Coordinates of C-alpha atoms in Angstrom, one line a residue:
Chain A
K244 CA 17.4 -83.9 60.1
A245 CA 14.9 -81.0 60.2
G246 CA 11.2 -82.0 60.1
V247 CA 8.4 -80.9 57.9
T248 CA 7.4 -77.3 58.4
Q249 CA 4.4 -75.4 57.2
T250 CA 3.6 -71.7 56.9
P251 CA 1.6 -70.0 58.0
R252 CA 0.5 -71.8 61.1
Y253 CA -2.8 -69.9 61.4
L254 CA -4.8 -68.1 58.8
I255 CA -8.2 -66.3 58.8
K256 CA -9.9 -65.6 55.5
T257 CA -13.5 -64.7 54.4
R258 CA -15.8 -66.5 52.1
G259 CA -14.9 -66.1 48.4
Q260 CA -11.2 -65.3 49.0
Q261 CA -8.4 -67.6 48.0
V262 CA -5.5 -68.9 50.1
T263 CA -2.1 -70.4 49.5
L264 CA -0.4 -72.6 52.0
S265 CA 3.2 -73.6 51.9
C266 CA 5.2 -76.6 53.0
S267 CA 8.9 -77.3 53.5
P268 CA 9.5 -81.1 53.2
I269 CA 12.3 -83.0 54.7
S270 CA 15.5 -82.6 52.7
G271 CA 15.7 -85.3 50.0
H272 CA 12.0 -86.1 50.1
R273 CA 10.5 -85.7 46.6
S274 CA 6.9 -86.8 47.5
V275 CA 4.6 -84.3 49.2
S276 CA 1.0 -85.1 50.2
W277 CA -1.7 -82.8 51.5
Y278 CA -4.5 -83.8 53.9
Q279 CA -7.5 -81.9 55.3
Q280 CA -8.6 -82.6 58.9
T281 CA -12.0 -81.5 60.1
P282 CA -14.0 -82.7 63.2
G283 CA -16.8 -83.9 60.9
Q284 CA -14.9 -85.7 58.1
G285 CA -11.7 -86.6 59.9
L286 CA -8.5 -86.8 57.9
Q287 CA -8.9 -86.8 54.2
F288 CA -6.4 -87.1 51.4
L289 CA -6.3 -84.1 49.0
F290 CA -3.5 -84.9 46.6
E291 CA 0.1 -86.1 46.3
Y292 CA 2.9 -84.6 44.2
F293 CA 6.0 -86.5 43.2
S294 CA 8.6 -83.9 42.1
E295 CA 6.5 -81.6 39.9
T296 CA 3.8 -84.1 38.9
Q297 CA 0.5 -84.8 40.6
R298 CA 0.5 -88.5 41.2
N299 CA -2.6 -89.1 43.3
K300 CA -5.7 -87.1 43.8
G301 CA -8.5 -87.4 46.4
N302 CA -12.2 -86.6 46.1
F303 CA -12.1 -82.8 46.4
P304 CA -13.4 -80.2 44.0
G305 CA -11.2 -78.4 41.6
R306 CA -11.0 -75.4 43.9
F307 CA -8.3 -77.3 45.7
S308 CA -5.1 -77.4 43.8
G309 CA -1.4 -77.9 44.4
R310 CA 1.9 -77.1 42.8
Q311 CA 5.4 -78.3 43.4
F312 CA 8.4 -77.0 41.4
S313 CA 12.0 -78.0 41.9
N314 CA 13.1 -74.5 42.8
S315 CA 10.4 -73.5 45.2
R316 CA 8.5 -74.9 48.2
P317 CA 5.4 -77.0 47.6
E318 CA 2.1 -75.1 47.9
M319 CA -1.6 -75.8 47.9
N320 CA -4.2 -73.3 46.9
V321 CA -7.9 -73.1 47.7
S322 CA -9.9 -70.7 45.6
T323 CA -13.4 -69.3 46.3
L324 CA -13.3 -70.2 50.0
E325 CA -16.4 -71.7 51.6
L326 CA -17.2 -71.9 55.3
G327 CA -16.7 -75.7 55.1
D328 CA -13.1 -75.2 54.1
S329 CA -12.2 -74.3 57.7
A330 CA -9.9 -77.1 58.7
L331 CA -6.3 -78.1 59.6
Y332 CA -4.4 -78.6 56.5
L333 CA -1.5 -81.1 56.9
C334 CA 1.5 -81.5 54.6
A335 CA 3.5 -84.8 54.6
S336 CA 6.7 -85.7 52.9
S337 CA 8.2 -89.0 52.1
F338 CA 11.3 -90.5 50.4
V339 CA 10.8 -92.4 47.2
A340 CA 13.3 -95.0 45.9
G341 CA 12.1 -96.5 42.6
A342 CA 8.7 -98.0 43.1
V343 CA 8.9 -98.0 46.9
T344 CA 7.4 -95.1 48.8
D345 CA 8.6 -94.7 52.4
T346 CA 6.7 -93.5 55.4
Q347 CA 5.0 -90.1 55.4
Y348 CA 6.2 -87.5 57.9
F349 CA 3.8 -84.8 58.8
G350 CA 4.2 -81.1 59.5
P351 CA 2.3 -79.3 62.3
G352 CA -0.4 -78.1 59.9
T353 CA -2.0 -74.8 58.9
R354 CA -5.2 -73.9 60.8
L355 CA -7.5 -72.2 58.3
T356 CA -10.6 -70.4 59.5
V357 CA -13.1 -69.1 57.0
L358 CA -15.5 -66.4 58.2
Chain B
A178 CA -11.3 -98.9 47.7
Q179 CA -9.8 -99.0 51.2
S180 CA -11.4 -98.2 54.4
V181 CA -10.3 -98.1 58.1
T182 CA -12.5 -98.5 61.1
Q183 CA -11.4 -97.5 64.6
L184 CA -14.0 -99.1 66.8
D185 CA -13.6 -96.8 69.8
S186 CA -13.9 -93.0 69.5
Q187 CA -12.8 -92.5 73.1
V188 CA -10.9 -94.6 75.6
P189 CA -10.6 -93.4 79.2
V190 CA -7.9 -95.3 81.1
F191 CA -6.1 -94.9 84.4
E192 CA -2.4 -94.3 84.6
E193 CA -0.3 -97.4 84.6
A194 CA -3.2 -99.5 83.3
P195 CA -3.0 -101.3 79.9
V196 CA -4.8 -99.9 76.9
E197 CA -5.8 -101.4 73.5
L198 CA -7.0 -99.4 70.5
R199 CA -8.7 -101.4 67.9
C200 CA -8.3 -100.9 64.2
N201 CA -9.8 -102.9 61.3
Y202 CA -9.3 -102.3 57.6
S203 CA -10.6 -103.5 54.3
S204 CA -8.7 -103.5 51.1
S205 CA -8.5 -105.6 47.9
V206 CA -4.8 -105.3 47.7
S207 CA -1.8 -105.7 49.9
V208 CA -1.4 -102.8 52.3
Y209 CA 1.0 -101.0 54.6
L210 CA -0.3 -100.2 58.0
F211 CA 0.5 -97.3 60.3
W212 CA -0.4 -95.8 63.7
Y213 CA 0.0 -92.1 64.1
V214 CA -0.4 -90.0 67.3
Q215 CA -1.6 -86.4 67.4
Y216 CA -1.1 -84.3 70.5
P217 CA -3.3 -81.2 71.0
N218 CA -2.6 -78.5 68.5
Q219 CA 0.1 -80.5 66.7
G220 CA 0.5 -82.5 63.5
L221 CA 0.7 -86.3 63.2
Q222 CA 3.6 -88.2 64.5
L223 CA 4.4 -91.7 63.3
L224 CA 4.1 -94.2 66.2
L225 CA 4.8 -97.4 64.3
K226 CA 4.4 -99.1 61.0
Y227 CA 4.0 -102.5 59.4
L228 CA 5.4 -102.9 55.9
S229 CA 6.3 -106.6 55.8
G230 CA 8.0 -109.3 57.9
S231 CA 7.2 -109.9 61.5
T232 CA 3.6 -109.2 62.3
L233 CA 4.4 -107.7 65.7
V234 CA 5.9 -104.2 65.5
E235 CA 7.0 -102.1 68.4
S236 CA 7.6 -98.4 69.0
I237 CA 10.4 -96.9 71.2
N238 CA 7.9 -95.6 73.8
G239 CA 6.3 -98.9 74.7
F240 CA 3.5 -99.3 72.2
E241 CA 3.1 -102.4 70.0
A242 CA 0.8 -103.4 67.3
E243 CA 0.1 -106.8 65.7
F244 CA -0.9 -107.3 62.1
N245 CA -3.5 -110.0 61.7
K246 CA -4.2 -110.6 58.0
S247 CA -7.0 -113.1 58.5
Q248 CA -8.9 -110.7 60.7
T249 CA -7.7 -107.6 58.8
S250 CA -6.8 -105.9 62.0
F251 CA -3.9 -103.9 63.4
H252 CA -4.7 -103.3 67.0
L253 CA -2.4 -101.0 69.1
R254 CA -1.5 -101.9 72.7
K255 CA 0.5 -100.5 75.6
P256 CA 0.8 -102.5 78.8
S257 CA 1.1 -99.4 81.1
V258 CA 0.1 -95.9 80.0
H259 CA 1.4 -92.6 81.3
I260 CA -0.4 -89.2 81.6
S261 CA 1.7 -88.1 78.6
D262 CA 0.0 -90.7 76.4
T263 CA -3.1 -88.6 76.4
A264 CA -3.6 -87.9 72.7
E265 CA -5.6 -88.9 69.7
Y266 CA -4.4 -92.0 67.8
F267 CA -5.0 -92.7 64.2
C268 CA -4.8 -95.9 62.3
A269 CA -4.0 -95.6 58.6
V270 CA -3.5 -97.8 55.6
S271 CA -1.9 -97.3 52.2
E272 CA -1.6 -99.6 49.2
A273 CA 1.8 -101.2 48.9
A274 CA 2.5 -99.4 45.6
G275 CA 0.9 -96.1 46.4
N276 CA 1.2 -93.2 48.8
K277 CA -2.3 -92.2 49.6
L278 CA -3.1 -92.8 53.3
T279 CA -6.6 -93.7 54.3
F280 CA -7.2 -92.9 58.0
G281 CA -9.6 -94.2 60.5
G282 CA -11.8 -91.8 62.5
G283 CA -9.3 -91.6 65.4
T284 CA -9.4 -92.7 69.0
R285 CA -9.0 -90.2 71.8
V286 CA -7.1 -91.6 74.8
L287 CA -7.6 -89.9 78.1
V288 CA -5.2 -91.1 80.8
K289 CA -6.5 -90.3 84.3
P290 CA -4.2 -90.1 87.4

């Protein structure tokens, strides 16, 4: 079974711009979570989508958003970029059966640099 | 709210020596526990997990972790490390009914020849 993939792997943007990151979950996985990893704050949960619905949200400003439609790959968007948004953004997918959520499997991440 | 503390930020260890990475958590509800490993410039790979049942869980590459509910710990051990075990290791928890992972700060393991 193919793993989680993310595109692009590396991205350079300037302050004030917006960016869209894409994720391809493992086939059959309907839950996709996003995390931000920085040297200072470590790994922090951004949000989780189950099918097309946001099910959980972390403590990030509204500039960070996600979307997940049945006919397209899950994406996350960051608007009005700030220097502090420079980070590795990780996508993770998991299988959900009823009320039970299985293990999260992570992609390699997208390294975003904001200049 | 949940929190995870990894007590050591860095652990240098010689090849073929044992290693223990400490993880303590706090939560008001039942939790699932995980150890992930991150090699340089890569994403996170699941090492092992505790969901229920036996408190001792093992991975295919020689790591093991023991869930201790009374001490709220989930320490990771390997009896003999290899150079290839050099990586950063993350302990994480999630609520039994949810999917949000809360991570510890990570422990860098440097295996020396």
